[in-house]
Amino acid sequence: MRVNGKSCRAVCWHGESESVEWIEQRLLPHQFKQVSSRKPEDVAIAIESMQVRGAPSIGATAAYGLALAWQEDEQGFFTHWLPRFRATRPTAINLFHACDTMQNCAEESPTAAQMIERAQAYADAEVAANQRMGQTMADLLAVGERRILTHCNAGWLAAVDWGTATSGIYQLAKAGESPFVWVDETRPRLQGARLTAWELNQEGIDCRIQADGAAAWMMAQGKVDAIVVGADRIAANGDVANKIGTYALSLAAKEHGVPMYVAAPSSTFDTACLTGKDIPIEQRDDDEICRMDGMNEAGELHDVRIAAAGVRANNPAFDVTPSANLTGIVSENGLWSV
Ligand code: MRU
């Protein structure tokens, strides 16, 4: 998708410098900065520290990082680098899917160039899947459902390109429609306010950021036609792990008869997890709740404490929405009416 009118991916291979290049998402929407590295450890840190985040982007970044690892340290690939990348984040299954893909490729004793090609093919396949699922999603949303609510960032920043939840919205806009998006700010890291609203703005799509607590109230007033979210892992029975707050949205959607869809590529499905109870939920640091950062008018980034000193926080990063609360799950293979 576009940044200041120029096409861009959340993460890509930079052929000239033979490095991985990613957008430093922690600086958005204040600064747009691309970072590149040839060191696999930098790439692992980028995932761990959420410079790159969102399930499909995490997977593609790990694939590129493992290609660099093969180039730099073939000997340590299986013993050090695969476990290193697998340990960067626990919930998004795309990470493990990407690690398995690169492991299978490495077992064939490829050249460094072949490993890079494999990572590139992995990222391209994710983008193609997003584009295909967006066509299905756009058809569903075109049936009078244009005031769309989304949670977190399941946009192109989270998914290499197009996005998962946003792909259908972008495709509707490209077809000349005028979708409108309610963007949940998504505490605590504010991926909705900081990333999704920025993306939509770059594409000229009308949106409003709202407090997470406003979502149910907008549904009660009949102002939400459909909800579309992404996923970090989908269990065999259709239960969906996604950003904390998604489960609460699903309860309100059910109460108010608002259709709720999950859009995710097949790399997000985990048939080894029979139900959502088997999905590991990442527990994150207190500071994400107790502190806040932003930019002042002088253009300086500031980090401040918002909770009383010494107060502890509870910070589960994801929750699980039972499939029964969903209208459907859309992947590149079509609509699964759960
Ligand atoms: O913690 P994050 O920012 O990596 O969480 C991201 C989400 O929960 C997204 O909604 C999810 O990955 C779907 S992405 C296309």
Short mmCIF file of C-alpha atoms and ligand atoms in Angstrom, two decimals:
data_model
loop_
_atom_site.label_atom_id
_atom_site.label_comp_id
_atom_site.label_asym_id
_atom_site.label_seq_id
_atom_site.Cartn_x
_atom_site.Cartn_y
_atom_site.Cartn_z
CA MET A 1 0.00 0.00 0.00
CA ARG A 2 1.04 3.63 -0.10
CA VAL A 3 3.05 5.92 2.13
CA ASN A 4 2.96 9.50 0.88
CA GLY A 5 1.78 8.11 -2.45
CA LYS A 6 4.66 5.60 -2.77
CA SER A 7 4.14 1.81 -2.67
CA CYS A 8 5.61 0.15 0.36
CA ARG A 9 5.64 -3.16 2.25
CA ALA A 10 5.90 -3.55 6.03
CA VAL A 11 8.94 -5.77 5.52
CA CYS A 12 10.88 -6.68 2.40
CA TRP A 13 14.19 -7.92 1.04
CA HIS A 14 16.43 -5.08 -0.10
CA GLY A 15 18.36 -6.65 -2.98
CA GLU A 16 21.02 -3.96 -3.45
CA SER A 17 22.26 -4.02 0.15
CA GLU A 18 21.31 -7.71 0.62
CA SER A 19 19.49 -6.84 3.82
CA VAL A 20 16.05 -7.10 5.37
CA GLU A 21 14.21 -3.79 5.48
CA TRP A 22 11.28 -3.09 7.78
CA ILE A 23 9.19 -0.15 8.93
CA GLU A 24 9.94 0.86 12.55
CA GLN A 25 6.29 0.68 13.61
CA ARG A 26 6.90 1.97 17.13
CA LEU A 27 7.58 5.44 15.70
CA LEU A 28 4.33 5.69 13.73
CA PRO A 29 2.34 7.83 13.17
CA HIS A 30 4.89 10.48 14.17
CA GLN A 31 7.82 9.33 12.09
CA PHE A 32 8.04 7.09 9.06
CA LYS A 33 11.36 5.31 9.22
CA GLN A 34 12.63 2.20 7.45
CA VAL A 35 15.38 0.23 9.12
CA SER A 36 17.54 -2.38 7.44
CA SER A 37 20.00 -4.96 8.66
CA ARG A 38 22.03 -7.93 7.46
CA LYS A 39 22.26 -9.35 10.98
CA PRO A 40 19.75 -12.05 11.96
CA GLU A 41 19.93 -11.02 15.62
CA ASP A 42 18.72 -7.48 14.71
CA VAL A 43 15.78 -9.05 12.91
CA ALA A 44 14.91 -11.25 15.91
CA ILE A 45 15.05 -8.17 18.16
CA ALA A 46 12.81 -6.26 15.72
CA ILE A 47 10.10 -8.92 16.20
CA GLU A 48 10.61 -9.22 19.96
CA SER A 49 10.50 -5.45 20.55
CA MET A 50 7.51 -4.98 18.21
CA GLN A 51 9.27 -2.79 15.67
CA VAL A 52 7.52 -5.25 13.36
CA ARG A 53 4.27 -6.76 14.62
CA GLY A 54 1.05 -8.31 13.37
CA ALA A 55 0.86 -12.03 12.63
CA PRO A 56 1.69 -12.26 8.90
CA SER A 57 4.37 -9.54 9.11
CA ILE A 58 5.99 -11.37 12.04
CA GLY A 59 6.06 -14.58 9.95
CA ALA A 60 7.56 -12.92 6.88
CA THR A 61 10.15 -11.07 8.97
CA ALA A 62 11.22 -14.32 10.63
CA ALA A 63 11.53 -15.97 7.20
CA TYR A 64 13.86 -13.19 6.01
CA GLY A 65 15.79 -13.26 9.31
CA LEU A 66 16.32 -17.00 9.00
CA ALA A 67 17.57 -16.55 5.43
CA LEU A 68 20.16 -14.12 6.81
CA ALA A 69 21.01 -16.60 9.57
CA TRP A 70 21.70 -19.30 6.97
CA GLN A 71 24.00 -16.90 5.13
CA GLU A 72 25.86 -15.79 8.28
CA ASP A 73 25.97 -18.93 10.38
CA GLU A 74 24.89 -22.12 8.61
CA GLN A 75 26.36 -24.19 11.45
CA GLY A 76 24.20 -22.53 14.10
CA PHE A 77 21.02 -22.48 11.98
CA PHE A 78 19.26 -25.48 13.55
CA THR A 79 20.70 -25.25 17.06
CA HIS A 80 20.67 -21.49 17.66
CA TRP A 81 18.74 -19.50 15.06
CA LEU A 82 15.57 -21.57 14.70
CA PRO A 83 15.00 -21.65 18.50
CA ARG A 84 15.96 -17.95 18.71
CA PHE A 85 13.30 -16.93 16.19
CA ARG A 86 10.67 -19.32 17.58
CA ALA A 87 11.07 -17.65 20.99
CA THR A 88 10.45 -14.07 19.80
CA ARG A 89 6.62 -14.01 20.28
CA PRO A 90 4.34 -16.83 21.47
CA THR A 91 0.82 -16.32 20.09
CA ALA A 92 0.93 -15.63 16.34
CA ILE A 93 1.19 -19.05 14.69
CA ASN A 94 2.46 -17.44 11.47
CA LEU A 95 5.85 -17.13 13.18
CA PHE A 96 6.08 -20.89 13.70
CA HIS A 97 4.71 -21.57 10.23
CA ALA A 98 7.48 -19.39 8.75
CA CYS A 99 10.14 -21.10 10.90
CA ASP A 100 8.92 -24.54 9.75
CA THR A 101 8.99 -23.39 6.12
CA MET A 102 12.58 -22.14 6.42
CA GLN A 103 13.62 -25.25 8.37
CA ASN A 104 12.24 -27.51 5.60
CA CYS A 105 14.11 -25.48 3.02
CA ALA A 106 17.38 -25.58 5.03
CA GLU A 107 17.13 -29.38 5.35
CA GLU A 108 17.63 -29.55 1.57
CA SER A 109 21.10 -27.87 1.95
CA PRO A 110 20.25 -24.87 -0.23
CA THR A 111 22.56 -22.03 -1.27
CA ALA A 112 22.21 -18.70 0.55
CA ALA A 113 20.46 -17.30 -2.52
CA GLN A 114 17.92 -20.14 -2.48
CA MET A 115 17.11 -19.43 1.18
CA ILE A 116 16.50 -15.76 0.35
CA GLU A 117 14.30 -16.80 -2.59
CA ARG A 118 12.33 -19.05 -0.22
CA ALA A 119 11.78 -16.19 2.23
CA GLN A 120 10.76 -13.92 -0.62
CA ALA A 121 8.30 -16.53 -1.90
CA TYR A 122 6.89 -16.85 1.64
CA ALA A 123 6.26 -13.10 1.89
CA ASP A 124 4.81 -12.94 -1.64
CA ALA A 125 2.43 -15.81 -0.86
CA GLU A 126 1.14 -13.92 2.19
CA VAL A 127 0.52 -10.83 0.08
CA ALA A 128 -1.29 -12.86 -2.59
CA ALA A 129 -3.42 -14.52 0.11
CA ASN A 130 -4.34 -11.13 1.58
CA GLN A 131 -5.33 -9.83 -1.81
CA ARG A 132 -7.52 -12.87 -2.52
CA MET A 133 -9.24 -12.79 0.89
CA GLY A 134 -9.85 -9.08 0.39
CA GLN A 135 -11.88 -9.81 -2.74
CA THR A 136 -14.14 -12.17 -0.78
CA MET A 137 -14.38 -9.70 2.09
CA ALA A 138 -15.20 -6.81 -0.27
CA ASP A 139 -18.08 -8.83 -1.77
CA LEU A 140 -19.48 -9.46 1.72
CA LEU A 141 -19.11 -5.84 2.81
CA ALA A 142 -20.57 -4.50 -0.41
CA VAL A 143 -24.01 -5.80 0.63
CA GLY A 144 -24.98 -2.58 2.38
CA GLU A 145 -22.32 -2.99 5.06
CA ARG A 146 -20.11 0.03 4.77
CA ARG A 147 -19.69 1.36 8.32
CA ILE A 148 -17.05 -1.12 9.36
CA LEU A 149 -15.53 -1.41 12.80
CA THR A 150 -12.04 -2.81 13.24
CA HIS A 151 -9.83 -3.49 16.23
CA CYS A 152 -6.05 -3.36 16.58
CA ASN A 153 -4.04 -3.12 13.38
CA ALA A 154 -4.85 -5.88 10.94
CA GLY A 155 -3.78 -3.63 8.10
CA TRP A 156 -0.85 -3.86 5.70
CA LEU A 157 1.64 -2.96 8.42
CA ALA A 158 0.60 -6.15 10.20
CA ALA A 159 0.46 -8.31 7.10
CA VAL A 160 3.30 -7.28 4.73
CA ASP A 161 0.85 -5.68 2.28
CA TRP A 162 -2.94 -5.14 1.82
CA GLY A 163 -3.69 -6.22 5.38
CA THR A 164 -6.10 -8.93 6.44
CA ALA A 165 -9.08 -7.07 7.93
CA THR A 166 -8.35 -3.99 5.82
CA SER A 167 -7.82 -5.75 2.48
CA GLY A 168 -11.57 -5.83 1.71
CA ILE A 169 -11.88 -2.18 2.76
CA TYR A 170 -9.00 -1.12 0.48
CA GLN A 171 -10.48 -3.12 -2.38
CA LEU A 172 -13.91 -1.53 -1.92
CA ALA A 173 -12.27 1.90 -2.01
CA LYS A 174 -10.30 0.99 -5.14
CA ALA A 175 -13.59 -0.10 -6.76
CA GLY A 176 -14.95 3.42 -6.19
CA GLU A 177 -17.01 2.72 -3.05
CA SER A 178 -16.74 4.87 0.07
CA PRO A 179 -16.30 2.60 3.09
CA PHE A 180 -16.22 4.26 6.49
CA VAL A 181 -14.21 2.76 9.35
CA TRP A 182 -14.63 2.99 13.12
CA VAL A 183 -11.11 2.40 14.44
CA ASP A 184 -10.89 1.08 18.01
CA GLU A 185 -7.86 2.76 19.56
CA THR A 186 -6.83 -0.63 21.05
CA ARG A 187 -5.29 -0.16 24.44
CA PRO A 188 -2.66 -0.62 25.64
CA ARG A 189 -0.33 -0.16 22.65
CA LEU A 190 -2.87 1.74 20.56
CA GLN A 191 -2.26 -0.11 17.31
CA GLY A 192 -5.65 1.11 16.07
CA ALA A 193 -5.10 4.80 16.82
CA ARG A 194 -1.46 4.83 15.80
CA LEU A 195 -1.29 2.42 12.90
CA THR A 196 -4.70 1.60 11.40
CA ALA A 197 -5.91 5.21 11.33
CA TRP A 198 -2.58 6.27 9.79
CA GLU A 199 -2.85 3.59 7.09
CA LEU A 200 -6.44 4.45 6.24
CA ASN A 201 -5.55 8.12 6.11
CA GLN A 202 -2.71 7.41 3.68
CA GLU A 203 -5.24 5.66 1.43
CA GLY A 204 -7.80 8.47 1.75
CA ILE A 205 -10.36 6.31 3.59
CA ASP A 206 -12.70 8.09 5.99
CA CYS A 207 -12.35 6.86 9.57
CA ARG A 208 -12.75 7.89 13.20
CA ILE A 209 -10.66 6.66 16.10
CA GLN A 210 -12.76 5.77 19.11
CA ALA A 211 -12.09 4.55 22.63
CA ASP A 212 -12.41 0.77 22.86
CA GLY A 213 -15.31 1.22 25.26
CA ALA A 214 -17.29 3.15 22.61
CA ALA A 215 -17.62 0.13 20.29
CA ALA A 216 -20.58 -1.55 22.04
CA TRP A 217 -22.39 1.78 22.34
CA MET A 218 -22.03 2.49 18.61
CA MET A 219 -23.46 -0.98 17.90
CA ALA A 220 -26.37 -0.32 20.27
CA GLN A 221 -27.17 2.81 18.25
CA GLY A 222 -27.16 0.90 14.94
CA LYS A 223 -24.08 2.73 13.69
CA VAL A 224 -21.94 -0.33 12.92
CA ASP A 225 -22.82 -2.42 9.86
CA ALA A 226 -20.08 -5.01 10.22
CA ILE A 227 -16.96 -5.80 12.24
CA VAL A 228 -13.82 -7.12 10.57
CA VAL A 229 -10.76 -8.11 12.59
CA GLY A 230 -7.61 -10.14 11.94
CA ALA A 231 -6.28 -13.12 13.88
CA ASP A 232 -3.08 -14.35 15.46
CA ARG A 233 -4.11 -17.98 15.61
CA ILE A 234 -7.25 -19.88 14.61
CA ALA A 235 -7.93 -23.24 16.27
CA ALA A 236 -9.34 -26.25 14.43
CA ASN A 237 -12.86 -25.52 15.76
CA GLY A 238 -12.76 -21.89 14.55
CA ASP A 239 -11.96 -20.23 17.90
CA VAL A 240 -9.85 -17.14 17.21
CA ALA A 241 -7.02 -15.58 19.19
CA ASN A 242 -6.66 -11.89 18.38
CA LYS A 243 -5.73 -8.65 20.13
CA ILE A 244 -7.17 -8.20 23.62
CA GLY A 245 -10.64 -6.68 23.36
CA THR A 246 -11.74 -8.80 20.39
CA TYR A 247 -13.70 -11.18 22.64
CA ALA A 248 -15.60 -8.28 24.25
CA LEU A 249 -16.40 -6.94 20.77
CA SER A 250 -17.81 -10.33 19.77
CA LEU A 251 -20.15 -10.36 22.79
CA ALA A 252 -21.49 -6.93 21.90
CA ALA A 253 -21.80 -7.90 18.22
CA LYS A 254 -23.85 -10.96 19.14
CA GLU A 255 -26.08 -8.93 21.45
CA HIS A 256 -26.76 -6.34 18.75
CA GLY A 257 -26.91 -8.63 15.71
CA VAL A 258 -23.87 -7.06 14.03
CA PRO A 259 -22.06 -9.46 11.64
CA MET A 260 -18.49 -10.09 12.77
CA TYR A 261 -15.86 -11.50 10.41
CA VAL A 262 -12.29 -12.60 10.94
CA ALA A 263 -9.97 -12.23 7.94
CA ALA A 264 -6.76 -14.26 8.02
CA PRO A 265 -4.49 -16.14 5.59
CA SER A 266 -4.17 -19.92 5.94
CA SER A 267 -0.80 -19.40 7.69
CA THR A 268 -2.84 -18.24 10.72
CA PHE A 269 -4.71 -21.55 11.07
CA ASP A 270 -3.38 -24.04 13.59
CA THR A 271 -5.11 -27.40 13.31
CA ALA A 272 -2.89 -28.76 16.10
CA CYS A 273 -4.85 -26.52 18.49
CA LEU A 274 -8.20 -28.24 18.72
CA THR A 275 -9.90 -25.33 20.50
CA GLY A 276 -8.99 -21.84 21.63
CA LYS A 277 -8.10 -23.22 25.07
CA ASP A 278 -4.89 -24.63 23.56
CA ILE A 279 -3.67 -21.26 22.24
CA PRO A 280 -0.83 -19.69 24.27
CA ILE A 281 -1.64 -16.10 25.26
CA GLU A 282 1.24 -13.64 25.52
CA GLN A 283 1.41 -11.78 28.84
CA ARG A 284 3.23 -8.48 28.42
CA ASP A 285 4.97 -5.91 30.56
CA ASP A 286 3.18 -3.66 33.10
CA ASP A 287 4.72 -0.58 31.49
CA GLU A 288 2.53 -0.92 28.40
CA ILE A 289 -0.45 -0.16 30.67
CA CYS A 290 1.16 2.17 33.22
CA ARG A 291 3.05 4.38 30.78
CA MET A 292 2.21 6.26 27.58
CA ASP A 293 4.32 7.89 24.90
CA GLY A 294 3.62 10.47 22.25
CA MET A 295 4.99 13.50 20.45
CA ASN A 296 4.76 17.07 21.72
CA GLU A 297 4.31 20.14 19.53
CA ALA A 298 8.06 20.61 19.27
CA GLY A 299 8.28 17.21 17.59
CA GLU A 300 9.91 15.49 20.57
CA LEU A 301 8.90 11.99 21.59
CA HIS A 302 8.03 11.70 25.28
CA ASP A 303 7.27 8.82 27.56
CA VAL A 304 5.29 9.50 30.74
CA ARG A 305 3.88 7.45 33.60
CA ILE A 306 0.07 7.58 33.82
CA ALA A 307 -0.57 5.23 36.77
CA ALA A 308 0.45 5.84 40.37
CA ALA A 309 4.01 4.78 41.14
CA GLY A 310 4.14 1.20 42.34
CA VAL A 311 0.72 0.17 40.96
CA ARG A 312 0.93 -3.14 39.07
CA ALA A 313 -0.95 -3.98 35.86
CA ASN A 314 -2.55 -7.00 34.19
CA ASN A 315 -1.58 -7.13 30.52
CA PRO A 316 -2.74 -10.15 28.49
CA ALA A 317 -1.97 -9.17 24.88
CA PHE A 318 -4.58 -11.43 23.25
CA ASP A 319 -7.91 -13.09 24.00
CA VAL A 320 -9.87 -15.90 22.41
CA THR A 321 -13.22 -15.39 20.67
CA PRO A 322 -15.35 -18.54 20.50
CA SER A 323 -16.30 -19.43 16.93
CA ALA A 324 -19.98 -19.34 17.96
CA ASN A 325 -19.72 -15.55 18.32
CA LEU A 326 -18.49 -15.08 14.75
CA THR A 327 -20.40 -14.79 11.47
CA GLY A 328 -17.52 -16.16 9.42
CA ILE A 329 -13.80 -16.52 8.85
CA VAL A 330 -12.44 -15.40 5.50
CA SER A 331 -9.14 -16.69 4.13
CA GLU A 332 -7.66 -16.87 0.63
CA ASN A 333 -9.70 -20.07 0.25
CA GLY A 334 -13.02 -18.29 0.74
CA LEU A 335 -15.60 -17.90 3.50
CA TRP A 336 -15.90 -20.40 6.34
CA SER A 337 -19.28 -19.86 8.00
CA VAL A 338 -18.45 -21.00 11.52
O1 MRU B 1 0.60 -7.56 19.38
P1 MRU B 1 0.44 -7.32 17.91
O2 MRU B 1 0.40 -5.88 17.53
O3 MRU B 1 1.42 -8.13 17.09
O4 MRU B 1 -1.00 -7.92 17.62
C1 MRU B 1 -1.53 -7.85 16.34
C2 MRU B 1 -2.92 -8.32 16.26
O5 MRU B 1 -3.52 -8.78 17.20
C3 MRU B 1 -3.56 -8.26 14.91
O6 MRU B 1 -4.93 -8.00 15.02
C4 MRU B 1 -3.38 -9.63 14.28
O7 MRU B 1 -2.03 -9.97 14.20
C5 MRU B 1 -4.01 -9.73 12.98
S1 MRU B 1 -2.93 -9.14 11.80
C6 MRU B 1 -3.14 -8.99 10.31
#
